[in-house]
JSON list of C-alpha atoms in Angstrom, two decimals:
[
{"chain": "A", "resi": 1, "resn": "ASP", "atom": "CA", "xyz": [-2.64, -30.12, 2.76]},
{"chain": "A", "resi": 2, "resn": "ILE", "atom": "CA", "xyz": [-4.58, -27.52, 4.24]},
{"chain": "A", "resi": 3, "resn": "THR", "atom": "CA", "xyz": [-8.36, -27.59, 4.71]},
{"chain": "A", "resi": 4, "resn": "GLU", "atom": "CA", "xyz": [-9.20, -23.62, 4.07]},
{"chain": "A", "resi": 5, "resn": "THR", "atom": "CA", "xyz": [-12.25, -22.51, 6.45]},
{"chain": "A", "resi": 6, "resn": "GLU", "atom": "CA", "xyz": [-14.20, -19.92, 5.17]},
{"chain": "A", "resi": 7, "resn": "ASP", "atom": "CA", "xyz": [-13.13, -17.30, 8.90]},
{"chain": "A", "resi": 8, "resn": "GLU", "atom": "CA", "xyz": [-9.17, -19.20, 9.20]},
{"chain": "A", "resi": 9, "resn": "LEU", "atom": "CA", "xyz": [-5.49, -16.85, 8.84]},
{"chain": "A", "resi": 10, "resn": "ILE", "atom": "CA", "xyz": [-2.73, -18.84, 6.93]},
{"chain": "A", "resi": 11, "resn": "VAL", "atom": "CA", "xyz": [0.76, -18.02, 7.88]},
{"chain": "A", "resi": 12, "resn": "HIS", "atom": "CA", "xyz": [3.32, -19.54, 5.35]},
{"chain": "A", "resi": 13, "resn": "TYR", "atom": "CA", "xyz": [6.51, -19.52, 5.77]},
{"chain": "A", "resi": 14, "resn": "ILE", "atom": "CA", "xyz": [7.82, -20.61, 3.05]},
{"chain": "A", "resi": 15, "resn": "ASP", "atom": "CA", "xyz": [11.55, -22.26, 3.01]},
{"chain": "A", "resi": 16, "resn": "VAL", "atom": "CA", "xyz": [13.79, -19.88, 0.19]},
{"chain": "A", "resi": 17, "resn": "GLY", "atom": "CA", "xyz": [17.70, -20.95, 2.37]},
{"chain": "A", "resi": 18, "resn": "GLN", "atom": "CA", "xyz": [19.03, -18.67, 3.82]},
{"chain": "A", "resi": 19, "resn": "GLY", "atom": "CA", "xyz": [16.72, -15.75, 2.91]},
{"chain": "A", "resi": 20, "resn": "ASP", "atom": "CA", "xyz": [12.40, -14.69, 3.82]},
{"chain": "A", "resi": 21, "resn": "SER", "atom": "CA", "xyz": [9.45, -15.07, 2.59]},
{"chain": "A", "resi": 22, "resn": "ILE", "atom": "CA", "xyz": [6.28, -15.19, 4.18]},
{"chain": "A", "resi": 23, "resn": "LEU", "atom": "CA", "xyz": [3.41, -15.77, 2.31]},
{"chain": "A", "resi": 24, "resn": "ILE", "atom": "CA", "xyz": [-0.44, -14.66, 4.98]},
{"chain": "A", "resi": 25, "resn": "GLN", "atom": "CA", "xyz": [-3.69, -15.22, 3.28]},
{"chain": "A", "resi": 26, "resn": "PHE", "atom": "CA", "xyz": [-6.68, -13.50, 5.36]},
{"chain": "A", "resi": 27, "resn": "PRO", "atom": "CA", "xyz": [-10.04, -15.14, 5.95]},
{"chain": "A", "resi": 28, "resn": "ASP", "atom": "CA", "xyz": [-10.90, -12.43, 3.74]},
{"chain": "A", "resi": 29, "resn": "GLU", "atom": "CA", "xyz": [-9.07, -13.90, 0.89]},
{"chain": "A", "resi": 30, "resn": "LYS", "atom": "CA", "xyz": [-7.15, -11.07, 1.29]},
{"chain": "A", "resi": 31, "resn": "VAL", "atom": "CA", "xyz": [-3.16, -12.43, 0.17]},
{"chain": "A", "resi": 32, "resn": "ALA", "atom": "CA", "xyz": [0.26, -9.93, 1.79]},
{"chain": "A", "resi": 33, "resn": "LEU", "atom": "CA", "xyz": [3.77, -11.50, 0.56]},
{"chain": "A", "resi": 34, "resn": "ILE", "atom": "CA", "xyz": [6.63, -10.23, 3.17]},
{"chain": "A", "resi": 35, "resn": "ASP", "atom": "CA", "xyz": [9.63, -10.36, 1.17]},
{"chain": "A", "resi": 36, "resn": "GLY", "atom": "CA", "xyz": [10.58, -12.79, -1.88]},
{"chain": "A", "resi": 37, "resn": "GLY", "atom": "CA", "xyz": [13.19, -14.52, -1.28]},
{"chain": "A", "resi": 38, "resn": "THR", "atom": "CA", "xyz": [16.59, -15.25, -3.08]},
{"chain": "A", "resi": 39, "resn": "ARG", "atom": "CA", "xyz": [17.16, -14.23, -6.50]},
{"chain": "A", "resi": 40, "resn": "GLU", "atom": "CA", "xyz": [17.19, -17.95, -7.20]},
{"chain": "A", "resi": 41, "resn": "ALA", "atom": "CA", "xyz": [13.95, -18.97, -4.92]},
{"chain": "A", "resi": 42, "resn": "GLY", "atom": "CA", "xyz": [12.61, -16.33, -6.80]},
{"chain": "A", "resi": 43, "resn": "GLU", "atom": "CA", "xyz": [10.79, -19.56, -9.09]},
{"chain": "A", "resi": 44, "resn": "LYS", "atom": "CA", "xyz": [10.47, -21.88, -5.78]},
{"chain": "A", "resi": 45, "resn": "VAL", "atom": "CA", "xyz": [8.15, -18.66, -4.02]},
{"chain": "A", "resi": 46, "resn": "VAL", "atom": "CA", "xyz": [6.27, -18.20, -7.40]},
{"chain": "A", "resi": 47, "resn": "SER", "atom": "CA", "xyz": [5.18, -21.74, -8.24]},
{"chain": "A", "resi": 48, "resn": "TYR", "atom": "CA", "xyz": [4.38, -22.17, -3.86]},
{"chain": "A", "resi": 49, "resn": "ILE", "atom": "CA", "xyz": [2.24, -19.11, -4.82]},
{"chain": "A", "resi": 50, "resn": "ARG", "atom": "CA", "xyz": [0.53, -20.14, -7.34]},
{"chain": "A", "resi": 51, "resn": "SER", "atom": "CA", "xyz": [0.67, -23.99, -6.21]},
{"chain": "A", "resi": 52, "resn": "LEU", "atom": "CA", "xyz": [-2.60, -21.75, -3.51]},
{"chain": "A", "resi": 53, "resn": "GLY", "atom": "CA", "xyz": [-4.52, -20.97, -6.20]},
{"chain": "A", "resi": 54, "resn": "LEU", "atom": "CA", "xyz": [-3.50, -18.06, -5.75]},
{"chain": "A", "resi": 55, "resn": "LYS", "atom": "CA", "xyz": [-3.81, -14.78, -8.87]},
{"chain": "A", "resi": 56, "resn": "ARG", "atom": "CA", "xyz": [-3.52, -12.05, -7.07]},
{"chain": "A", "resi": 57, "resn": "ILE", "atom": "CA", "xyz": [-0.91, -10.25, -3.89]},
{"chain": "A", "resi": 58, "resn": "ASP", "atom": "CA", "xyz": [-2.73, -7.52, -2.45]},
{"chain": "A", "resi": 59, "resn": "TYR", "atom": "CA", "xyz": [-0.61, -5.95, -0.14]},
{"chain": "A", "resi": 60, "resn": "LEU", "atom": "CA", "xyz": [3.86, -6.45, -1.05]},
{"chain": "A", "resi": 61, "resn": "ILE", "atom": "CA", "xyz": [5.79, -5.70, 1.52]},
{"chain": "A", "resi": 62, "resn": "ALA", "atom": "CA", "xyz": [9.97, -5.56, 0.55]},
{"chain": "A", "resi": 63, "resn": "THR", "atom": "CA", "xyz": [10.89, -5.34, 3.86]},
{"chain": "A", "resi": 64, "resn": "HIS", "atom": "CA", "xyz": [14.87, -3.79, 2.78]},
{"chain": "A", "resi": 65, "resn": "PRO", "atom": "CA", "xyz": [16.22, -3.49, -0.50]},
{"chain": "A", "resi": 66, "resn": "HIS", "atom": "CA", "xyz": [18.77, -6.59, 0.39]},
{"chain": "A", "resi": 67, "resn": "GLU", "atom": "CA", "xyz": [19.21, -9.71, -2.56]},
{"chain": "A", "resi": 68, "resn": "ASP", "atom": "CA", "xyz": [17.94, -12.31, 0.61]},
{"chain": "A", "resi": 69, "resn": "HIS", "atom": "CA", "xyz": [14.93, -10.27, 0.48]},
{"chain": "A", "resi": 70, "resn": "ILE", "atom": "CA", "xyz": [14.07, -9.00, -2.34]},
{"chain": "A", "resi": 71, "resn": "GLY", "atom": "CA", "xyz": [15.89, -11.16, -5.13]},
{"chain": "A", "resi": 72, "resn": "GLY", "atom": "CA", "xyz": [12.76, -13.20, -6.02]},
{"chain": "A", "resi": 73, "resn": "LEU", "atom": "CA", "xyz": [10.29, -10.11, -6.26]},
{"chain": "A", "resi": 74, "resn": "PRO", "atom": "CA", "xyz": [10.45, -9.24, -9.54]},
{"chain": "A", "resi": 75, "resn": "GLY", "atom": "CA", "xyz": [9.13, -13.05, -10.96]},
{"chain": "A", "resi": 76, "resn": "VAL", "atom": "CA", "xyz": [5.85, -12.22, -8.47]},
{"chain": "A", "resi": 77, "resn": "VAL", "atom": "CA", "xyz": [5.77, -9.00, -9.58]},
{"chain": "A", "resi": 78, "resn": "ARG", "atom": "CA", "xyz": [5.65, -9.95, -13.65]},
{"chain": "A", "resi": 79, "resn": "ASN", "atom": "CA", "xyz": [3.38, -13.03, -12.27]},
{"chain": "A", "resi": 80, "resn": "PHE", "atom": "CA", "xyz": [0.64, -11.87, -10.24]},
{"chain": "A", "resi": 81, "resn": "ASP", "atom": "CA", "xyz": [-2.01, -9.24, -10.03]},
{"chain": "A", "resi": 82, "resn": "ILE", "atom": "CA", "xyz": [-0.45, -6.52, -7.38]},
{"chain": "A", "resi": 83, "resn": "GLY", "atom": "CA", "xyz": [-2.14, -4.11, -5.83]},
{"chain": "A", "resi": 84, "resn": "LYS", "atom": "CA", "xyz": [0.25, -2.29, -3.29]},
{"chain": "A", "resi": 85, "resn": "ILE", "atom": "CA", "xyz": [3.33, -2.53, -2.60]},
{"chain": "A", "resi": 86, "resn": "TYR", "atom": "CA", "xyz": [5.65, -0.80, 0.44]},
{"chain": "A", "resi": 87, "resn": "MET", "atom": "CA", "xyz": [8.94, -0.75, 0.73]},
{"chain": "A", "resi": 88, "resn": "PRO", "atom": "CA", "xyz": [11.35, 1.74, 3.35]},
{"chain": "A", "resi": 89, "resn": "ASN", "atom": "CA", "xyz": [12.82, 5.35, 2.11]},
{"chain": "A", "resi": 90, "resn": "LYS", "atom": "CA", "xyz": [16.22, 2.97, 1.42]},
{"chain": "A", "resi": 91, "resn": "THR", "atom": "CA", "xyz": [17.37, 2.35, -1.47]},
{"chain": "A", "resi": 92, "resn": "ALA", "atom": "CA", "xyz": [19.95, 0.20, -3.53]},
{"chain": "A", "resi": 93, "resn": "ASN", "atom": "CA", "xyz": [22.88, 0.27, -6.26]},
{"chain": "A", "resi": 94, "resn": "THR", "atom": "CA", "xyz": [22.32, -2.81, -6.69]},
{"chain": "A", "resi": 95, "resn": "LYS", "atom": "CA", "xyz": [21.54, -4.91, -10.22]},
{"chain": "A", "resi": 96, "resn": "ILE", "atom": "CA", "xyz": [18.70, -7.01, -8.58]},
{"chain": "A", "resi": 97, "resn": "PHE", "atom": "CA", "xyz": [16.32, -4.05, -6.61]},
{"chain": "A", "resi": 98, "resn": "GLU", "atom": "CA", "xyz": [16.93, -2.18, -10.13]},
{"chain": "A", "resi": 99, "resn": "GLU", "atom": "CA", "xyz": [15.19, -5.03, -12.01]},
{"chain": "A", "resi": 100, "resn": "LEU", "atom": "CA", "xyz": [11.99, -4.82, -9.12]},
{"chain": "A", "resi": 101, "resn": "LEU", "atom": "CA", "xyz": [11.52, -1.31, -9.25]},
{"chain": "A", "resi": 102, "resn": "THR", "atom": "CA", "xyz": [11.79, -1.52, -13.18]},
{"chain": "A", "resi": 103, "resn": "GLU", "atom": "CA", "xyz": [9.09, -4.47, -12.93]},
{"chain": "A", "resi": 104, "resn": "ILE", "atom": "CA", "xyz": [7.09, -2.22, -10.84]},
{"chain": "A", "resi": 105, "resn": "LYS", "atom": "CA", "xyz": [7.49, 0.48, -13.41]},
{"chain": "A", "resi": 106, "resn": "ASN", "atom": "CA", "xyz": [6.08, -1.41, -16.30]},
{"chain": "A", "resi": 107, "resn": "LYS", "atom": "CA", "xyz": [2.94, -2.56, -14.27]},
{"chain": "A", "resi": 108, "resn": "GLY", "atom": "CA", "xyz": [2.60, 0.52, -13.97]},
{"chain": "A", "resi": 109, "resn": "LEU", "atom": "CA", "xyz": [2.59, 0.20, -9.95]},
{"chain": "A", "resi": 110, "resn": "ASN", "atom": "CA", "xyz": [3.51, 2.26, -6.96]},
{"chain": "A", "resi": 111, "resn": "ILE", "atom": "CA", "xyz": [5.34, 2.37, -4.07]},
{"chain": "A", "resi": 112, "resn": "THR", "atom": "CA", "xyz": [4.24, 2.98, -0.63]},
{"chain": "A", "resi": 113, "resn": "LEU", "atom": "CA", "xyz": [7.65, 4.37, 1.13]},
{"chain": "A", "resi": 114, "resn": "VAL", "atom": "CA", "xyz": [7.56, 3.50, 5.67]},
{"chain": "A", "resi": 115, "resn": "ASP", "atom": "CA", "xyz": [7.81, 5.56, 7.56]},
{"chain": "A", "resi": 116, "resn": "GLY", "atom": "CA", "xyz": [7.08, 5.01, 10.84]},
{"chain": "A", "resi": 117, "resn": "PHE", "atom": "CA", "xyz": [3.60, 4.11, 12.53]},
{"chain": "A", "resi": 118, "resn": "ASP", "atom": "CA", "xyz": [0.96, 2.83, 9.35]},
{"chain": "A", "resi": 119, "resn": "THR", "atom": "CA", "xyz": [-2.56, 0.21, 9.01]},
{"chain": "A", "resi": 120, "resn": "ILE", "atom": "CA", "xyz": [-2.68, -2.01, 6.16]},
{"chain": "A", "resi": 121, "resn": "ILE", "atom": "CA", "xyz": [-5.74, -3.67, 7.88]},
{"chain": "A", "resi": 122, "resn": "ASP", "atom": "CA", "xyz": [-8.11, -2.53, 10.66]},
{"chain": "A", "resi": 123, "resn": "GLU", "atom": "CA", "xyz": [-10.70, -4.17, 10.91]},
{"chain": "A", "resi": 124, "resn": "ASP", "atom": "CA", "xyz": [-13.53, -6.67, 13.04]},
{"chain": "A", "resi": 125, "resn": "ASN", "atom": "CA", "xyz": [-10.99, -9.05, 14.58]},
{"chain": "A", "resi": 126, "resn": "ILE", "atom": "CA", "xyz": [-8.14, -7.87, 12.25]},
{"chain": "A", "resi": 127, "resn": "ARG", "atom": "CA", "xyz": [-5.13, -5.62, 13.21]},
{"chain": "A", "resi": 128, "resn": "PHE", "atom": "CA", "xyz": [-2.17, -5.64, 9.90]},
{"chain": "A", "resi": 129, "resn": "VAL", "atom": "CA", "xyz": [0.16, -2.59, 11.38]},
{"chain": "A", "resi": 130, "resn": "ILE", "atom": "CA", "xyz": [3.21, -1.20, 10.11]},
{"chain": "A", "resi": 131, "resn": "LEU", "atom": "CA", "xyz": [5.35, -0.26, 13.37]},
{"chain": "A", "resi": 132, "resn": "GLY", "atom": "CA", "xyz": [9.03, 0.40, 11.38]},
{"chain": "A", "resi": 133, "resn": "PRO", "atom": "CA", "xyz": [10.79, 1.78, 10.15]},
{"chain": "A", "resi": 134, "resn": "ASN", "atom": "CA", "xyz": [10.98, 4.85, 12.87]},
{"chain": "A", "resi": 135, "resn": "GLY", "atom": "CA", "xyz": [14.44, 6.10, 12.46]},
{"chain": "A", "resi": 136, "resn": "LYS", "atom": "CA", "xyz": [15.62, 8.08, 9.20]},
{"chain": "A", "resi": 137, "resn": "ASP", "atom": "CA", "xyz": [19.23, 8.32, 10.07]},
{"chain": "A", "resi": 138, "resn": "TYR", "atom": "CA", "xyz": [20.82, 4.20, 10.44]},
{"chain": "A", "resi": 139, "resn": "SER", "atom": "CA", "xyz": [24.20, 2.77, 10.08]},
{"chain": "A", "resi": 140, "resn": "GLU", "atom": "CA", "xyz": [22.99, -0.46, 9.12]},
{"chain": "A", "resi": 141, "resn": "THR", "atom": "CA", "xyz": [20.72, -1.10, 5.89]},
{"chain": "A", "resi": 142, "resn": "ASN", "atom": "CA", "xyz": [18.87, -3.45, 8.10]},
{"chain": "A", "resi": 143, "resn": "ASP", "atom": "CA", "xyz": [17.48, -0.84, 10.79]},
{"chain": "A", "resi": 144, "resn": "TYR", "atom": "CA", "xyz": [15.25, 0.33, 7.43]},
{"chain": "A", "resi": 145, "resn": "SER", "atom": "CA", "xyz": [13.59, -2.99, 7.38]},
{"chain": "A", "resi": 146, "resn": "ILE", "atom": "CA", "xyz": [9.37, -2.70, 7.57]},
{"chain": "A", "resi": 147, "resn": "VAL", "atom": "CA", "xyz": [8.54, -4.02, 10.43]},
{"chain": "A", "resi": 148, "resn": "THR", "atom": "CA", "xyz": [4.65, -5.76, 10.93]},
{"chain": "A", "resi": 149, "resn": "LYS", "atom": "CA", "xyz": [2.35, -7.30, 12.91]},
{"chain": "A", "resi": 150, "resn": "LEU", "atom": "CA", "xyz": [-0.69, -8.94, 12.52]},
{"chain": "A", "resi": 151, "resn": "GLU", "atom": "CA", "xyz": [-3.07, -9.66, 15.26]},
{"chain": "A", "resi": 152, "resn": "TYR", "atom": "CA", "xyz": [-6.60, -12.12, 14.38]},
{"chain": "A", "resi": 153, "resn": "GLY", "atom": "CA", "xyz": [-8.85, -12.97, 16.74]},
{"chain": "A", "resi": 154, "resn": "GLU", "atom": "CA", "xyz": [-6.37, -14.18, 19.68]},
{"chain": "A", "resi": 155, "resn": "ASN", "atom": "CA", "xyz": [-3.29, -14.44, 17.97]},
{"chain": "A", "resi": 156, "resn": "SER", "atom": "CA", "xyz": [-0.69, -13.03, 17.25]},
{"chain": "A", "resi": 157, "resn": "PHE", "atom": "CA", "xyz": [2.95, -12.36, 14.59]},
{"chain": "A", "resi": 158, "resn": "ILE", "atom": "CA", "xyz": [5.13, -10.29, 14.50]},
{"chain": "A", "resi": 159, "resn": "PHE", "atom": "CA", "xyz": [7.53, -10.14, 11.57]},
{"chain": "A", "resi": 160, "resn": "THR", "atom": "CA", "xyz": [10.95, -8.04, 11.68]},
{"chain": "A", "resi": 161, "resn": "GLY", "atom": "CA", "xyz": [13.08, -8.20, 8.57]},
{"chain": "A", "resi": 162, "resn": "ASP", "atom": "CA", "xyz": [16.50, -7.78, 9.33]},
{"chain": "A", "resi": 163, "resn": "MET", "atom": "CA", "xyz": [16.13, -6.13, 11.98]},
{"chain": "A", "resi": 164, "resn": "GLU", "atom": "CA", "xyz": [18.36, -4.68, 14.62]},
{"chain": "A", "resi": 165, "resn": "ARG", "atom": "CA", "xyz": [18.74, -4.22, 18.00]},
{"chain": "A", "resi": 166, "resn": "GLU", "atom": "CA", "xyz": [19.35, -0.58, 17.42]},
{"chain": "A", "resi": 167, "resn": "ALA", "atom": "CA", "xyz": [16.09, -0.37, 15.96]},
{"chain": "A", "resi": 168, "resn": "GLU", "atom": "CA", "xyz": [14.38, -2.90, 18.01]},
{"chain": "A", "resi": 169, "resn": "ILE", "atom": "CA", "xyz": [14.86, -0.76, 21.19]},
{"chain": "A", "resi": 170, "resn": "GLU", "atom": "CA", "xyz": [13.63, 2.54, 19.44]},
{"chain": "A", "resi": 171, "resn": "LEU", "atom": "CA", "xyz": [10.20, -0.31, 19.42]},
{"chain": "A", "resi": 172, "resn": "ILE", "atom": "CA", "xyz": [10.03, -0.98, 22.52]},
{"chain": "A", "resi": 173, "resn": "GLU", "atom": "CA", "xyz": [10.71, 3.11, 23.26]},
{"chain": "A", "resi": 174, "resn": "ASN", "atom": "CA", "xyz": [8.01, 4.18, 21.40]},
{"chain": "A", "resi": 175, "resn": "GLY", "atom": "CA", "xyz": [5.59, 2.45, 23.17]},
{"chain": "A", "resi": 176, "resn": "TYR", "atom": "CA", "xyz": [4.42, -0.34, 20.85]},
{"chain": "A", "resi": 177, "resn": "ASP", "atom": "CA", "xyz": [2.70, -3.24, 22.02]},
{"chain": "A", "resi": 178, "resn": "LEU", "atom": "CA", "xyz": [4.22, -5.96, 21.01]},
{"chain": "A", "resi": 179, "resn": "LYS", "atom": "CA", "xyz": [3.75, -8.49, 22.07]},
{"chain": "A", "resi": 180, "resn": "SER", "atom": "CA", "xyz": [3.48, -11.60, 20.10]},
{"chain": "A", "resi": 181, "resn": "ASP", "atom": "CA", "xyz": [2.86, -15.66, 20.33]},
{"chain": "A", "resi": 182, "resn": "VAL", "atom": "CA", "xyz": [4.93, -16.03, 16.73]},
{"chain": "A", "resi": 183, "resn": "LEU", "atom": "CA", "xyz": [8.12, -13.69, 16.40]},
{"chain": "A", "resi": 184, "resn": "LYS", "atom": "CA", "xyz": [9.46, -13.81, 12.50]},
{"chain": "A", "resi": 185, "resn": "VAL", "atom": "CA", "xyz": [13.49, -13.69, 14.05]},
{"chain": "A", "resi": 186, "resn": "GLY", "atom": "CA", "xyz": [15.43, -10.89, 13.47]},
{"chain": "A", "resi": 187, "resn": "HIS", "atom": "CA", "xyz": [17.83, -10.20, 10.75]},
{"chain": "A", "resi": 188, "resn": "HIS", "atom": "CA", "xyz": [17.93, -15.14, 10.79]},
{"chain": "A", "resi": 189, "resn": "GLY", "atom": "CA", "xyz": [18.59, -15.35, 13.56]},
{"chain": "A", "resi": 190, "resn": "SER", "atom": "CA", "xyz": [22.03, -13.44, 13.85]},
{"chain": "A", "resi": 191, "resn": "SER", "atom": "CA", "xyz": [23.57, -11.89, 17.19]},
{"chain": "A", "resi": 192, "resn": "THR", "atom": "CA", "xyz": [23.14, -8.19, 16.52]},
{"chain": "A", "resi": 193, "resn": "SER", "atom": "CA", "xyz": [19.64, -8.70, 16.48]},
{"chain": "A", "resi": 194, "resn": "SER", "atom": "CA", "xyz": [16.73, -9.91, 18.89]},
{"chain": "A", "resi": 195, "resn": "SER", "atom": "CA", "xyz": [18.54, -8.09, 21.51]},
{"chain": "A", "resi": 196, "resn": "GLU", "atom": "CA", "xyz": [17.27, -9.68, 25.35]},
{"chain": "A", "resi": 197, "resn": "GLU", "atom": "CA", "xyz": [15.30, -6.41, 26.03]},
{"chain": "A", "resi": 198, "resn": "PHE", "atom": "CA", "xyz": [13.00, -7.17, 23.17]},
{"chain": "A", "resi": 199, "resn": "LEU", "atom": "CA", "xyz": [13.00, -10.50, 23.24]},
{"chain": "A", "resi": 200, "resn": "LYS", "atom": "CA", "xyz": [11.17, -9.96, 26.46]},
{"chain": "A", "resi": 201, "resn": "GLU", "atom": "CA", "xyz": [8.67, -7.57, 25.01]},
{"chain": "A", "resi": 202, "resn": "VAL", "atom": "CA", "xyz": [8.32, -9.56, 22.72]},
{"chain": "A", "resi": 203, "resn": "ASP", "atom": "CA", "xyz": [7.55, -12.74, 25.01]},
{"chain": "A", "resi": 204, "resn": "PRO", "atom": "CA", "xyz": [6.98, -15.61, 21.63]},
{"chain": "A", "resi": 205, "resn": "ASP", "atom": "CA", "xyz": [5.09, -19.06, 21.93]},
{"chain": "A", "resi": 206, "resn": "TYR", "atom": "CA", "xyz": [6.63, -19.52, 19.05]},
{"chain": "A", "resi": 207, "resn": "SER", "atom": "CA", "xyz": [9.82, -18.20, 17.08]},
{"chain": "A", "resi": 208, "resn": "VAL", "atom": "CA", "xyz": [10.10, -19.09, 13.57]},
{"chain": "A", "resi": 209, "resn": "ILE", "atom": "CA", "xyz": [13.98, -18.44, 11.38]}
]
């Protein structure tokens, strides 16, 4: 059981099998969800969020339109109050992507298309920023993944979606400070991601797959 204190930041890496779903509880009680696992894991993600007593997702980030990242998000949109929704400027001709767009439309919500650097939160001791995608013409959908970095006090996290080597190198070339204590490993640890150059820049103490 997690004992919550007022100044605590809690990052949950939800076990959705082959897929990603990361829930962030900020000290001011705002909540972010990065991806929602597979369609099959959708109920688990919803019940996990509910078990924490949460009713609202202030920042919903769909890193890219692959089923193992957005599969559970239609259920999340249906079951919770949603604030801002962030998606890359990349569509997919799939049933699950259409279903997600339909749920968003049904609730009258807007989508913020992510294209390069953007700031989600910038307060005294907390920064939550979008670092990418930086390109517009990738051959791999994975490289369109929204990449975020979270800094709270002296702790830092980087969340990479399924970003592959091409986009990793772009982040380095753009001069972003990528150093982070915790790395959400790109593309579930696949060899197409986690290039040596990128890992040297992030230099994490912990990595999560």
